[in-house]
mmCIF file with all atom_site columns, C-alpha atoms in Angstrom:
data_model
loop_
_atom_site.group_PDB
_atom_site.id
_atom_site.type_symbol
_atom_site.label_atom_id
_atom_site.label_alt_id
_atom_site.label_comp_id
_atom_site.label_asym_id
_atom_site.label_entity_id
_atom_site.label_seq_id
_atom_site.pdbx_PDB_ins_code
_atom_site.Cartn_x
_atom_site.Cartn_y
_atom_site.Cartn_z
_atom_site.occupancy
_atom_site.B_iso_or_equiv
_atom_site.pdbx_formal_charge
_atom_site.auth_seq_id
_atom_site.auth_comp_id
_atom_site.auth_asym_id
_atom_site.auth_atom_id
_atom_site.pdbx_PDB_model_num
ATOM 1   C CA . MET A 1 1   ? 141.850 265.445 28.649 1.00 0.00 ? 1   MET A CA 1
ATOM 2   C CA . MET A 1 2   ? 145.403 266.106 29.866 1.00 0.00 ? 2   MET A CA 1
ATOM 3   C CA . ASP A 1 3   ? 145.942 265.265 33.534 1.00 0.00 ? 3   ASP A CA 1
ATOM 4   C CA . LYS A 1 4   ? 149.152 266.618 35.083 1.00 0.00 ? 4   LYS A CA 1
ATOM 5   C CA . THR A 1 5   ? 148.444 265.467 38.638 1.00 0.00 ? 5   THR A CA 1
ATOM 6   C CA . THR A 1 6   ? 151.092 263.255 40.204 1.00 0.00 ? 6   THR A CA 1
ATOM 7   C CA . THR A 1 7   ? 152.970 262.626 43.447 1.00 0.00 ? 7   THR A CA 1
ATOM 8   C CA . ALA A 1 8   ? 155.848 264.748 44.694 1.00 0.00 ? 8   ALA A CA 1
ATOM 9   C CA . PRO A 1 9   ? 158.466 261.943 44.411 1.00 0.00 ? 9   PRO A CA 1
ATOM 10  C CA . GLU A 1 10  ? 157.415 261.272 40.822 1.00 0.00 ? 10  GLU A CA 1
ATOM 11  C CA . ALA A 1 11  ? 157.442 264.965 39.911 1.00 0.00 ? 11  ALA A CA 1
ATOM 12  C CA . LEU A 1 12  ? 160.917 265.392 41.419 1.00 0.00 ? 12  LEU A CA 1
ATOM 13  C CA . SER A 1 13  ? 162.362 262.194 39.970 1.00 0.00 ? 13  SER A CA 1
ATOM 14  C CA . THR A 1 14  ? 164.537 264.044 37.437 1.00 0.00 ? 14  THR A CA 1
ATOM 15  C CA . LEU A 1 15  ? 165.980 266.501 39.983 1.00 0.00 ? 15  LEU A CA 1
ATOM 16  C CA . LYS A 1 16  ? 169.691 265.797 40.299 1.00 0.00 ? 16  LYS A CA 1
ATOM 17  C CA . ASP A 1 17  ? 172.808 267.021 42.061 1.00 0.00 ? 17  ASP A CA 1
ATOM 18  C CA . GLY A 1 18  ? 173.898 270.455 40.858 1.00 0.00 ? 18  GLY A CA 1
ATOM 19  C CA . SER A 1 19  ? 170.445 271.517 39.672 1.00 0.00 ? 19  SER A CA 1
ATOM 20  C CA . SER A 1 20  ? 169.263 275.113 39.916 1.00 0.00 ? 20  SER A CA 1
ATOM 21  C CA . LEU A 1 21  ? 166.021 275.439 41.842 1.00 0.00 ? 21  LEU A CA 1
ATOM 22  C CA . MET A 1 22  ? 163.607 278.392 41.970 1.00 0.00 ? 22  MET A CA 1
ATOM 23  C CA . VAL A 1 23  ? 161.272 278.393 44.964 1.00 0.00 ? 23  VAL A CA 1
ATOM 24  C CA . GLY A 1 24  ? 158.265 280.698 45.163 1.00 0.00 ? 24  GLY A CA 1
ATOM 25  C CA . GLY A 1 25  ? 157.143 282.519 48.266 1.00 0.00 ? 25  GLY A CA 1
ATOM 26  C CA . PHE A 1 26  ? 157.807 285.584 50.383 1.00 0.00 ? 26  PHE A CA 1
ATOM 27  C CA . GLY A 1 27  ? 158.292 284.378 53.935 1.00 0.00 ? 27  GLY A CA 1
ATOM 28  C CA . VAL A 1 28  ? 155.467 281.903 54.566 1.00 0.00 ? 28  VAL A CA 1
ATOM 29  C CA . PRO A 1 29  ? 152.889 283.073 51.975 1.00 0.00 ? 29  PRO A CA 1
ATOM 30  C CA . GLY A 1 30  ? 153.348 281.224 48.703 1.00 0.00 ? 30  GLY A CA 1
ATOM 31  C CA . THR A 1 31  ? 156.219 279.011 49.870 1.00 0.00 ? 31  THR A CA 1
ATOM 32  C CA . PRO A 1 32  ? 155.751 275.367 48.761 1.00 0.00 ? 32  PRO A CA 1
ATOM 33  C CA . PHE A 1 33  ? 156.709 273.718 52.053 1.00 0.00 ? 33  PHE A CA 1
ATOM 34  C CA . SER A 1 34  ? 155.558 270.219 51.105 1.00 0.00 ? 34  SER A CA 1
ATOM 35  C CA . LEU A 1 35  ? 157.586 270.215 47.888 1.00 0.00 ? 35  LEU A CA 1
ATOM 36  C CA . ILE A 1 36  ? 160.615 271.515 49.791 1.00 0.00 ? 36  ILE A CA 1
ATOM 37  C CA . ASN A 1 37  ? 160.280 268.596 52.206 1.00 0.00 ? 37  ASN A CA 1
ATOM 38  C CA . SER A 1 38  ? 160.177 266.233 49.243 1.00 0.00 ? 38  SER A CA 1
ATOM 39  C CA . VAL A 1 39  ? 163.389 267.754 47.866 1.00 0.00 ? 39  VAL A CA 1
ATOM 40  C CA . LEU A 1 40  ? 164.943 267.163 51.284 1.00 0.00 ? 40  LEU A CA 1
ATOM 41  C CA . ASP A 1 41  ? 163.843 263.520 51.133 1.00 0.00 ? 41  ASP A CA 1
ATOM 42  C CA . SER A 1 42  ? 165.347 263.127 47.649 1.00 0.00 ? 42  SER A CA 1
ATOM 43  C CA . GLN A 1 43  ? 168.909 263.585 48.939 1.00 0.00 ? 43  GLN A CA 1
ATOM 44  C CA . VAL A 1 44  ? 169.993 265.809 46.013 1.00 0.00 ? 44  VAL A CA 1
ATOM 45  C CA . ARG A 1 45  ? 172.965 268.055 46.786 1.00 0.00 ? 45  ARG A CA 1
ATOM 46  C CA . THR A 1 46  ? 174.989 271.051 45.536 1.00 0.00 ? 46  THR A CA 1
ATOM 47  C CA . LEU A 1 47  ? 171.843 272.932 44.576 1.00 0.00 ? 47  LEU A CA 1
ATOM 48  C CA . THR A 1 48  ? 171.722 276.525 43.388 1.00 0.00 ? 48  THR A CA 1
ATOM 49  C CA . LEU A 1 49  ? 168.701 277.959 45.185 1.00 0.00 ? 49  LEU A CA 1
ATOM 50  C CA . ILE A 1 50  ? 166.849 281.026 43.884 1.00 0.00 ? 50  ILE A CA 1
ATOM 51  C CA . LYS A 1 51  ? 164.330 282.522 46.297 1.00 0.00 ? 51  LYS A CA 1
ATOM 52  C CA . ASN A 1 52  ? 163.324 285.921 47.607 1.00 0.00 ? 52  ASN A CA 1
ATOM 53  C CA . GLU A 1 53  ? 164.701 285.004 51.067 1.00 0.00 ? 53  GLU A CA 1
ATOM 54  C CA . ALA A 1 54  ? 165.879 281.959 52.979 1.00 0.00 ? 54  ALA A CA 1
ATOM 55  C CA . ASN A 1 55  ? 162.859 281.606 55.284 1.00 0.00 ? 55  ASN A CA 1
ATOM 56  C CA . GLU A 1 56  ? 163.626 281.406 58.990 1.00 0.00 ? 56  GLU A CA 1
ATOM 57  C CA . ALA A 1 57  ? 165.960 278.863 60.579 1.00 0.00 ? 57  ALA A CA 1
ATOM 58  C CA . GLY A 1 58  ? 164.335 275.438 60.761 1.00 0.00 ? 58  GLY A CA 1
ATOM 59  C CA . LEU A 1 59  ? 161.668 276.334 58.213 1.00 0.00 ? 59  LEU A CA 1
ATOM 60  C CA . GLY A 1 60  ? 161.196 275.933 54.465 1.00 0.00 ? 60  GLY A CA 1
ATOM 61  C CA . VAL A 1 61  ? 164.297 276.267 52.306 1.00 0.00 ? 61  VAL A CA 1
ATOM 62  C CA . SER A 1 62  ? 166.398 276.760 55.427 1.00 0.00 ? 62  SER A CA 1
ATOM 63  C CA . LEU A 1 63  ? 166.039 273.019 55.986 1.00 0.00 ? 63  LEU A CA 1
ATOM 64  C CA . LEU A 1 64  ? 167.844 272.426 52.684 1.00 0.00 ? 64  LEU A CA 1
ATOM 65  C CA . ILE A 1 65  ? 170.527 274.958 53.581 1.00 0.00 ? 65  ILE A CA 1
ATOM 66  C CA . GLU A 1 66  ? 171.058 273.563 57.084 1.00 0.00 ? 66  GLU A CA 1
ATOM 67  C CA . ALA A 1 67  ? 171.289 270.013 55.689 1.00 0.00 ? 67  ALA A CA 1
ATOM 68  C CA . GLY A 1 68  ? 174.191 271.057 53.454 1.00 0.00 ? 68  GLY A CA 1
ATOM 69  C CA . ARG A 1 69  ? 172.220 270.536 50.232 1.00 0.00 ? 69  ARG A CA 1
ATOM 70  C CA . VAL A 1 70  ? 172.642 274.100 48.931 1.00 0.00 ? 70  VAL A CA 1
ATOM 71  C CA . GLU A 1 71  ? 175.890 275.304 47.411 1.00 0.00 ? 71  GLU A CA 1
ATOM 72  C CA . ARG A 1 72  ? 174.773 278.735 46.207 1.00 0.00 ? 72  ARG A CA 1
ATOM 73  C CA . LEU A 1 73  ? 171.962 281.117 47.133 1.00 0.00 ? 73  LEU A CA 1
ATOM 74  C CA . ILE A 1 74  ? 170.562 283.828 44.841 1.00 0.00 ? 74  ILE A CA 1
ATOM 75  C CA . ILE A 1 75  ? 168.293 285.939 47.020 1.00 0.00 ? 75  ILE A CA 1
ATOM 76  C CA . SER A 1 76  ? 167.137 289.370 48.113 1.00 0.00 ? 76  SER A CA 1
ATOM 77  C CA . HIS A 1 77  ? 167.919 289.145 51.846 1.00 0.00 ? 77  HIS A CA 1
ATOM 78  C CA . LEU A 1 78  ? 168.963 286.806 54.663 1.00 0.00 ? 78  LEU A CA 1
ATOM 79  C CA . GLY A 1 79  ? 167.995 288.966 57.624 1.00 0.00 ? 79  GLY A CA 1
ATOM 80  C CA . LEU A 1 80  ? 165.535 286.514 59.209 1.00 0.00 ? 80  LEU A CA 1
ATOM 81  C CA . ASN A 1 81  ? 167.838 283.488 59.094 1.00 0.00 ? 81  ASN A CA 1
ATOM 82  C CA . SER A 1 82  ? 170.775 283.588 61.513 1.00 0.00 ? 82  SER A CA 1
ATOM 83  C CA . VAL A 1 83  ? 171.844 280.051 60.561 1.00 0.00 ? 83  VAL A CA 1
ATOM 84  C CA . ALA A 1 84  ? 172.176 280.913 56.870 1.00 0.00 ? 84  ALA A CA 1
ATOM 85  C CA . ILE A 1 85  ? 174.034 284.126 57.760 1.00 0.00 ? 85  ILE A CA 1
ATOM 86  C CA . ALA A 1 86  ? 176.518 282.138 59.852 1.00 0.00 ? 86  ALA A CA 1
ATOM 87  C CA . MET A 1 87  ? 177.004 279.610 57.044 1.00 0.00 ? 87  MET A CA 1
ATOM 88  C CA . MET A 1 88  ? 177.641 282.447 54.584 1.00 0.00 ? 88  MET A CA 1
ATOM 89  C CA . ASN A 1 89  ? 180.162 284.067 56.928 1.00 0.00 ? 89  ASN A CA 1
ATOM 90  C CA . ASN A 1 90  ? 181.905 280.716 57.417 1.00 0.00 ? 90  ASN A CA 1
ATOM 91  C CA . GLY A 1 91  ? 182.167 280.155 53.664 1.00 0.00 ? 91  GLY A CA 1
ATOM 92  C CA . GLU A 1 92  ? 179.855 277.128 53.715 1.00 0.00 ? 92  GLU A CA 1
ATOM 93  C CA . ILE A 1 93  ? 177.529 278.646 51.110 1.00 0.00 ? 93  ILE A CA 1
ATOM 94  C CA . THR A 1 94  ? 177.950 281.284 48.405 1.00 0.00 ? 94  THR A CA 1
ATOM 95  C CA . VAL A 1 95  ? 175.326 284.035 48.444 1.00 0.00 ? 95  VAL A CA 1
ATOM 96  C CA . ASP A 1 96  ? 174.486 286.452 45.615 1.00 0.00 ? 96  ASP A CA 1
ATOM 97  C CA . PHE A 1 97  ? 172.319 289.372 46.771 1.00 0.00 ? 97  PHE A CA 1
ATOM 98  C CA . PHE A 1 98  ? 170.073 291.429 44.505 1.00 0.00 ? 98  PHE A CA 1
ATOM 99  C CA . PRO A 1 99  ? 167.575 294.159 45.360 1.00 0.00 ? 99  PRO A CA 1
ATOM 100 C CA . GLN A 1 100 ? 164.162 292.539 45.490 1.00 0.00 ? 100 GLN A CA 1
ATOM 101 C CA . GLY A 1 101 ? 162.791 294.361 42.451 1.00 0.00 ? 101 GLY A CA 1
ATOM 102 C CA . ILE A 1 102 ? 165.883 293.528 40.403 1.00 0.00 ? 102 ILE A CA 1
ATOM 103 C CA . LEU A 1 103 ? 165.669 289.872 41.414 1.00 0.00 ? 103 LEU A CA 1
ATOM 104 C CA . ALA A 1 104 ? 162.038 289.776 40.313 1.00 0.00 ? 104 ALA A CA 1
ATOM 105 C CA . GLU A 1 105 ? 162.843 291.531 37.038 1.00 0.00 ? 105 GLU A CA 1
ATOM 106 C CA . LYS A 1 106 ? 165.745 289.156 36.285 1.00 0.00 ? 106 LYS A CA 1
ATOM 107 C CA . ILE A 1 107 ? 163.345 286.237 36.709 1.00 0.00 ? 107 ILE A CA 1
ATOM 108 C CA . ARG A 1 108 ? 160.653 287.954 34.626 1.00 0.00 ? 108 ARG A CA 1
ATOM 109 C CA . ALA A 1 109 ? 163.220 288.509 31.879 1.00 0.00 ? 109 ALA A CA 1
ATOM 110 C CA . GLY A 1 110 ? 164.218 284.847 31.999 1.00 0.00 ? 110 GLY A CA 1
ATOM 111 C CA . GLY A 1 111 ? 160.593 283.854 31.593 1.00 0.00 ? 111 GLY A CA 1
ATOM 112 C CA . ALA A 1 112 ? 160.159 286.275 28.687 1.00 0.00 ? 112 ALA A CA 1
ATOM 113 C CA . GLY A 1 113 ? 163.118 284.853 26.783 1.00 0.00 ? 113 GLY A CA 1
ATOM 114 C CA . LEU A 1 114 ? 165.335 287.924 27.247 1.00 0.00 ? 114 LEU A CA 1
ATOM 115 C CA . LEU A 1 115 ? 169.078 287.635 27.727 1.00 0.00 ? 115 LEU A CA 1
ATOM 116 C CA . ALA A 1 116 ? 169.359 290.479 30.236 1.00 0.00 ? 116 ALA A CA 1
ATOM 117 C CA . ILE A 1 117 ? 167.921 293.747 31.512 1.00 0.00 ? 117 ILE A CA 1
ATOM 118 C CA . VAL A 1 118 ? 169.589 297.134 31.901 1.00 0.00 ? 118 VAL A CA 1
ATOM 119 C CA . THR A 1 119 ? 168.989 299.068 35.137 1.00 0.00 ? 119 THR A CA 1
ATOM 120 C CA . ASP A 1 120 ? 170.398 302.100 36.938 1.00 0.00 ? 120 ASP A CA 1
ATOM 121 C CA . ILE A 1 121 ? 169.473 300.682 40.350 1.00 0.00 ? 121 ILE A CA 1
ATOM 122 C CA . GLY A 1 122 ? 172.651 300.622 42.438 1.00 0.00 ? 122 GLY A CA 1
ATOM 123 C CA . ILE A 1 123 ? 174.730 302.297 39.747 1.00 0.00 ? 123 ILE A CA 1
ATOM 124 C CA . ASP A 1 124 ? 176.261 304.765 42.244 1.00 0.00 ? 124 ASP A CA 1
ATOM 125 C CA . THR A 1 125 ? 176.655 302.287 45.105 1.00 0.00 ? 125 THR A CA 1
ATOM 126 C CA . ILE A 1 126 ? 178.898 299.359 46.009 1.00 0.00 ? 126 ILE A CA 1
ATOM 127 C CA . LEU A 1 127 ? 176.666 297.272 43.723 1.00 0.00 ? 127 LEU A CA 1
ATOM 128 C CA . ARG A 1 128 ? 178.266 298.915 40.680 1.00 0.00 ? 128 ARG A CA 1
ATOM 129 C CA . ARG A 1 129 ? 180.143 296.455 38.478 1.00 0.00 ? 129 ARG A CA 1
ATOM 130 C CA . GLN A 1 130 ? 182.152 298.566 36.083 1.00 0.00 ? 130 GLN A CA 1
ATOM 131 C CA . GLU A 1 131 ? 182.540 295.769 33.540 1.00 0.00 ? 131 GLU A CA 1
ATOM 132 C CA . ASP A 1 132 ? 178.753 295.630 33.158 1.00 0.00 ? 132 ASP A CA 1
ATOM 133 C CA . VAL A 1 133 ? 178.111 299.384 32.884 1.00 0.00 ? 133 VAL A CA 1
ATOM 134 C CA . VAL A 1 134 ? 176.664 300.599 29.575 1.00 0.00 ? 134 VAL A CA 1
ATOM 135 C CA . ASN A 1 135 ? 175.403 303.938 28.300 1.00 0.00 ? 135 ASN A CA 1
ATOM 136 C CA . VAL A 1 136 ? 171.789 304.116 27.136 1.00 0.00 ? 136 VAL A CA 1
ATOM 137 C CA . ALA A 1 137 ? 170.516 307.437 25.762 1.00 0.00 ? 137 ALA A CA 1
ATOM 138 C CA . GLY A 1 138 ? 173.040 309.324 27.845 1.00 0.00 ? 138 GLY A CA 1
ATOM 139 C CA . HIS A 1 139 ? 172.326 307.425 31.061 1.00 0.00 ? 139 HIS A CA 1
ATOM 140 C CA . GLU A 1 140 ? 174.532 304.841 32.741 1.00 0.00 ? 140 GLU A CA 1
ATOM 141 C CA . GLY A 1 141 ? 172.999 301.470 33.486 1.00 0.00 ? 141 GLY A CA 1
ATOM 142 C CA . MET A 1 142 ? 174.178 298.010 34.461 1.00 0.00 ? 142 MET A CA 1
ATOM 143 C CA . ILE A 1 143 ? 173.560 294.833 32.519 1.00 0.00 ? 143 ILE A CA 1
ATOM 144 C CA . GLU A 1 144 ? 171.837 292.243 34.717 1.00 0.00 ? 144 GLU A CA 1
ATOM 145 C CA . PRO A 1 145 ? 171.646 288.783 33.129 1.00 0.00 ? 145 PRO A CA 1
ATOM 146 C CA . ALA A 1 146 ? 168.228 287.145 33.102 1.00 0.00 ? 146 ALA A CA 1
ATOM 147 C CA . LEU A 1 147 ? 167.605 284.280 35.525 1.00 0.00 ? 147 LEU A CA 1
ATOM 148 C CA . ARG A 1 148 ? 166.239 280.853 34.692 1.00 0.00 ? 148 ARG A CA 1
ATOM 149 C CA . ALA A 1 149 ? 166.358 277.561 36.588 1.00 0.00 ? 149 ALA A CA 1
ATOM 150 C CA . ASP A 1 150 ? 166.227 273.856 35.893 1.00 0.00 ? 150 ASP A CA 1
ATOM 151 C CA . VAL A 1 151 ? 163.237 273.431 38.206 1.00 0.00 ? 151 VAL A CA 1
ATOM 152 C CA . ALA A 1 152 ? 160.687 275.766 39.819 1.00 0.00 ? 152 ALA A CA 1
ATOM 153 C CA . LEU A 1 153 ? 158.643 274.826 42.892 1.00 0.00 ? 153 LEU A CA 1
ATOM 154 C CA . ILE A 1 154 ? 155.354 276.715 43.103 1.00 0.00 ? 154 ILE A CA 1
ATOM 155 C CA . HIS A 1 155 ? 152.488 276.935 45.611 1.00 0.00 ? 155 HIS A CA 1
ATOM 156 C CA . ALA A 1 156 ? 148.970 277.579 44.329 1.00 0.00 ? 156 ALA A CA 1
ATOM 157 C CA . ALA A 1 157 ? 145.629 277.848 46.093 1.00 0.00 ? 157 ALA A CA 1
ATOM 158 C CA . CYS A 1 158 ? 143.890 276.024 43.257 1.00 0.00 ? 158 CYS A CA 1
ATOM 159 C CA . ALA A 1 159 ? 144.901 274.140 40.123 1.00 0.00 ? 159 ALA A CA 1
ATOM 160 C CA . ASP A 1 160 ? 142.944 272.231 37.562 1.00 0.00 ? 160 ASP A CA 1
ATOM 161 C CA . ARG A 1 161 ? 144.189 268.951 36.146 1.00 0.00 ? 161 ARG A CA 1
ATOM 162 C CA . SER A 1 162 ? 145.692 270.727 33.126 1.00 0.00 ? 162 SER A CA 1
ATOM 163 C CA . GLY A 1 163 ? 147.845 272.948 35.365 1.00 0.00 ? 163 GLY A CA 1
ATOM 164 C CA . ASN A 1 164 ? 145.941 276.237 35.211 1.00 0.00 ? 164 ASN A CA 1
ATOM 165 C CA . LEU A 1 165 ? 146.652 278.008 38.507 1.00 0.00 ? 165 LEU A CA 1
ATOM 166 C CA . VAL A 1 166 ? 145.033 280.452 40.898 1.00 0.00 ? 166 VAL A CA 1
ATOM 167 C CA . TYR A 1 167 ? 147.037 282.066 43.712 1.00 0.00 ? 167 TYR A CA 1
ATOM 168 C CA . GLU A 1 168 ? 145.604 283.468 46.934 1.00 0.00 ? 168 GLU A CA 1
ATOM 169 C CA . LYS A 1 169 ? 146.213 287.177 47.601 1.00 0.00 ? 169 LYS A CA 1
ATOM 170 C CA . SER A 1 170 ? 149.828 287.954 48.640 1.00 0.00 ? 170 SER A CA 1
ATOM 171 C CA . ALA A 1 171 ? 150.797 284.286 48.224 1.00 0.00 ? 171 ALA A CA 1
ATOM 172 C CA . ARG A 1 172 ? 150.995 285.136 44.534 1.00 0.00 ? 172 ARG A CA 1
ATOM 173 C CA . ASN A 1 173 ? 154.290 287.087 45.014 1.00 0.00 ? 173 ASN A CA 1
ATOM 174 C CA . PHE A 1 174 ? 157.165 285.391 43.101 1.00 0.00 ? 174 PHE A CA 1
ATOM 175 C CA . ASN A 1 175 ? 155.192 282.313 42.025 1.00 0.00 ? 175 ASN A CA 1
ATOM 176 C CA . PRO A 1 176 ? 153.817 283.557 38.664 1.00 0.00 ? 176 PRO A CA 1
ATOM 177 C CA . LEU A 1 177 ? 157.241 284.846 37.594 1.00 0.00 ? 177 LEU A CA 1
ATOM 178 C CA . MET A 1 178 ? 159.058 281.651 38.532 1.00 0.00 ? 178 MET A CA 1
ATOM 179 C CA . ALA A 1 179 ? 156.446 279.499 36.814 1.00 0.00 ? 179 ALA A CA 1
ATOM 180 C CA . THR A 1 180 ? 157.556 281.019 33.491 1.00 0.00 ? 180 THR A CA 1
ATOM 181 C CA . ALA A 1 181 ? 161.311 280.848 34.088 1.00 0.00 ? 181 ALA A CA 1
ATOM 182 C CA . ALA A 1 182 ? 162.178 277.177 34.619 1.00 0.00 ? 182 ALA A CA 1
ATOM 183 C CA . ASP A 1 183 ? 162.555 274.158 32.382 1.00 0.00 ? 183 ASP A CA 1
ATOM 184 C CA . LEU A 1 184 ? 160.454 272.030 34.739 1.00 0.00 ? 184 LEU A CA 1
ATOM 185 C CA . VAL A 1 185 ? 157.624 273.573 36.782 1.00 0.00 ? 185 VAL A CA 1
ATOM 186 C CA . ILE A 1 186 ? 156.159 271.622 39.707 1.00 0.00 ? 186 ILE A CA 1
ATOM 187 C CA . VAL A 1 187 ? 153.137 272.980 41.542 1.00 0.00 ? 187 VAL A CA 1
ATOM 188 C CA . GLU A 1 188 ? 151.664 271.970 44.863 1.00 0.00 ? 188 GLU A CA 1
ATOM 189 C CA . ALA A 1 189 ? 147.985 272.907 45.028 1.00 0.00 ? 189 ALA A CA 1
ATOM 190 C CA . GLU A 1 190 ? 145.673 273.147 48.016 1.00 0.00 ? 190 GLU A CA 1
ATOM 191 C CA . VAL A 1 191 ? 142.711 272.264 45.814 1.00 0.00 ? 191 VAL A CA 1
ATOM 192 C CA . VAL A 1 192 ? 142.698 270.418 42.475 1.00 0.00 ? 192 VAL A CA 1
ATOM 193 C CA . VAL A 1 193 ? 139.584 270.687 40.301 1.00 0.00 ? 193 VAL A CA 1
ATOM 194 C CA . GLU A 1 194 ? 138.544 269.347 36.923 1.00 0.00 ? 194 GLU A CA 1
ATOM 195 C CA . THR A 1 195 ? 139.750 271.191 33.845 1.00 0.00 ? 195 THR A CA 1
ATOM 196 C CA . GLY A 1 196 ? 137.254 273.867 32.887 1.00 0.00 ? 196 GLY A CA 1
ATOM 197 C CA . THR A 1 197 ? 136.146 274.552 36.469 1.00 0.00 ? 197 THR A CA 1
ATOM 198 C CA . ILE A 1 198 ? 138.265 277.697 36.816 1.00 0.00 ? 198 ILE A CA 1
ATOM 199 C CA . PRO A 1 199 ? 136.843 280.578 34.741 1.00 0.00 ? 199 PRO A CA 1
ATOM 200 C CA . PRO A 1 200 ? 139.475 281.547 32.141 1.00 0.00 ? 200 PRO A CA 1
ATOM 201 C CA . ASP A 1 201 ? 139.661 285.171 33.291 1.00 0.00 ? 201 ASP A CA 1
ATOM 202 C CA . GLN A 1 202 ? 140.504 284.005 36.837 1.00 0.00 ? 202 GLN A CA 1
ATOM 203 C CA . VAL A 1 203 ? 143.559 281.982 35.787 1.00 0.00 ? 203 VAL A CA 1
ATOM 204 C CA . HIS A 1 204 ? 146.779 283.575 37.049 1.00 0.00 ? 204 HIS A CA 1
ATOM 205 C CA . THR A 1 205 ? 149.237 281.108 35.470 1.00 0.00 ? 205 THR A CA 1
ATOM 206 C CA . PRO A 1 206 ? 148.157 279.207 32.332 1.00 0.00 ? 206 PRO A CA 1
ATOM 207 C CA . GLY A 1 207 ? 148.665 275.459 32.319 1.00 0.00 ? 207 GLY A CA 1
ATOM 208 C CA . ALA A 1 208 ? 151.073 275.742 29.370 1.00 0.00 ? 208 ALA A CA 1
ATOM 209 C CA . PHE A 1 209 ? 153.779 276.739 31.877 1.00 0.00 ? 209 PHE A CA 1
ATOM 210 C CA . VAL A 1 210 ? 153.120 273.860 34.295 1.00 0.00 ? 210 VAL A CA 1
ATOM 211 C CA . ASP A 1 211 ? 154.506 270.328 34.016 1.00 0.00 ? 211 ASP A CA 1
ATOM 212 C CA . HIS A 1 212 ? 153.290 268.636 37.210 1.00 0.00 ? 212 HIS A CA 1
ATOM 213 C CA . VAL A 1 213 ? 150.549 269.296 39.771 1.00 0.00 ? 213 VAL A CA 1
ATOM 214 C CA . VAL A 1 214 ? 150.876 267.724 43.217 1.00 0.00 ? 214 VAL A CA 1
ATOM 215 C CA . PRO A 1 215 ? 147.620 267.799 45.243 1.00 0.00 ? 215 PRO A CA 1
ATOM 216 C CA . LEU A 1 216 ? 148.040 268.679 48.923 1.00 0.00 ? 216 LEU A CA 1
ATOM 217 C CA . ASP A 1 217 ? 146.001 266.311 51.071 1.00 0.00 ? 217 ASP A CA 1
ATOM 218 C CA . GLU A 1 218 ? 146.487 268.614 54.056 1.00 0.00 ? 218 GLU A CA 1
ATOM 219 C CA . LEU A 1 219 ? 148.291 271.827 54.950 1.00 0.00 ? 219 LEU A CA 1
ATOM 220 C CA . LEU A 1 220 ? 151.278 271.369 57.253 1.00 0.00 ? 220 LEU A CA 1
ATOM 221 C CA . PRO A 1 221 ? 151.475 273.626 60.339 1.00 0.00 ? 221 PRO A CA 1
ATOM 222 C CA . GLU A 1 222 ? 154.118 275.677 58.490 1.00 0.00 ? 222 GLU A CA 1
ATOM 223 C CA . TYR A 1 223 ? 151.430 277.076 56.201 1.00 0.00 ? 223 TYR A CA 1
ATOM 224 C CA . GLY A 1 224 ? 149.736 278.806 59.159 1.00 0.00 ? 224 GLY A CA 1
ATOM 225 C CA . VAL A 1 225 ? 148.717 282.138 57.677 1.00 0.00 ? 225 VAL A CA 1
ATOM 226 C CA . LEU A 1 226 ? 147.572 280.557 54.420 1.00 0.00 ? 226 LEU A CA 1
ATOM 227 C CA . GLN A 1 227 ? 144.301 279.308 55.900 1.00 0.00 ? 227 GLN A CA 1
ATOM 228 C CA . HIS A 1 228 ? 141.518 280.861 53.854 1.00 0.00 ? 228 HIS A CA 1
ATOM 229 C CA . HIS A 1 229 ? 138.082 280.217 52.457 1.00 0.00 ? 229 HIS A CA 1
ATOM 230 C CA . VAL A 1 230 ? 138.514 277.991 49.407 1.00 0.00 ? 230 VAL A CA 1
ATOM 231 C CA . ARG A 1 231 ? 136.351 279.087 46.493 1.00 0.00 ? 231 ARG A CA 1
ATOM 232 C CA . TYR A 1 232 ? 136.593 275.764 44.697 1.00 0.00 ? 232 TYR A CA 1
ATOM 233 C CA . THR A 1 233 ? 135.552 272.261 45.630 1.00 0.00 ? 233 THR A CA 1
ATOM 234 C CA . LYS A 1 234 ? 137.878 269.311 45.286 1.00 0.00 ? 234 LYS A CA 1
ATOM 235 C CA . ARG A 1 235 ? 136.889 266.907 42.559 1.00 0.00 ? 235 ARG A CA 1
#
């Protein structure tokens, strides 16, 4: 039986300078803090980071940003991170903003093998890019290229050894989308069970999308709100 469990350093061994990195999560819920710490330990630099937001200063992906490891951010908002805002204003990082729904849809399209989506969101605002405007059935829309990454870091409540995943409530957020839209998908899991333990109709992300599963021996204090009743028993 296939066993995808490994350690974080081993899973991240192919991550290199200049890689693009998707990171799941919306604030704390669903953010893979332990994997982020392992990326920090790896010393890779000039990363392109794709995440819904930049966490708060001193937390999560902000640690990578503050350490000068991130060259470009592709995100929905920065409002909770004054350090990242200052670095953007000082020209230390490049930031591409997208409305949250558009960011999610660009990632979904990347996972579905599409080249781009067409949307009228922002068409009559400063977001309009005339060179990308097209006419569809009499309506103007903008072409938004799909998003993929070299590596995706995912947090799951439970995984089996073949990489089938279950997310907990709102911690699901961007994780299922990102798990389909990267060349290498690394998951940290609160609980790892034997293959076949998770009922098929309860699987949120099939193991076919997952390359590595890193068991979490304990939850760091950063996970705070993720404490919940685990429905599965470690094996």
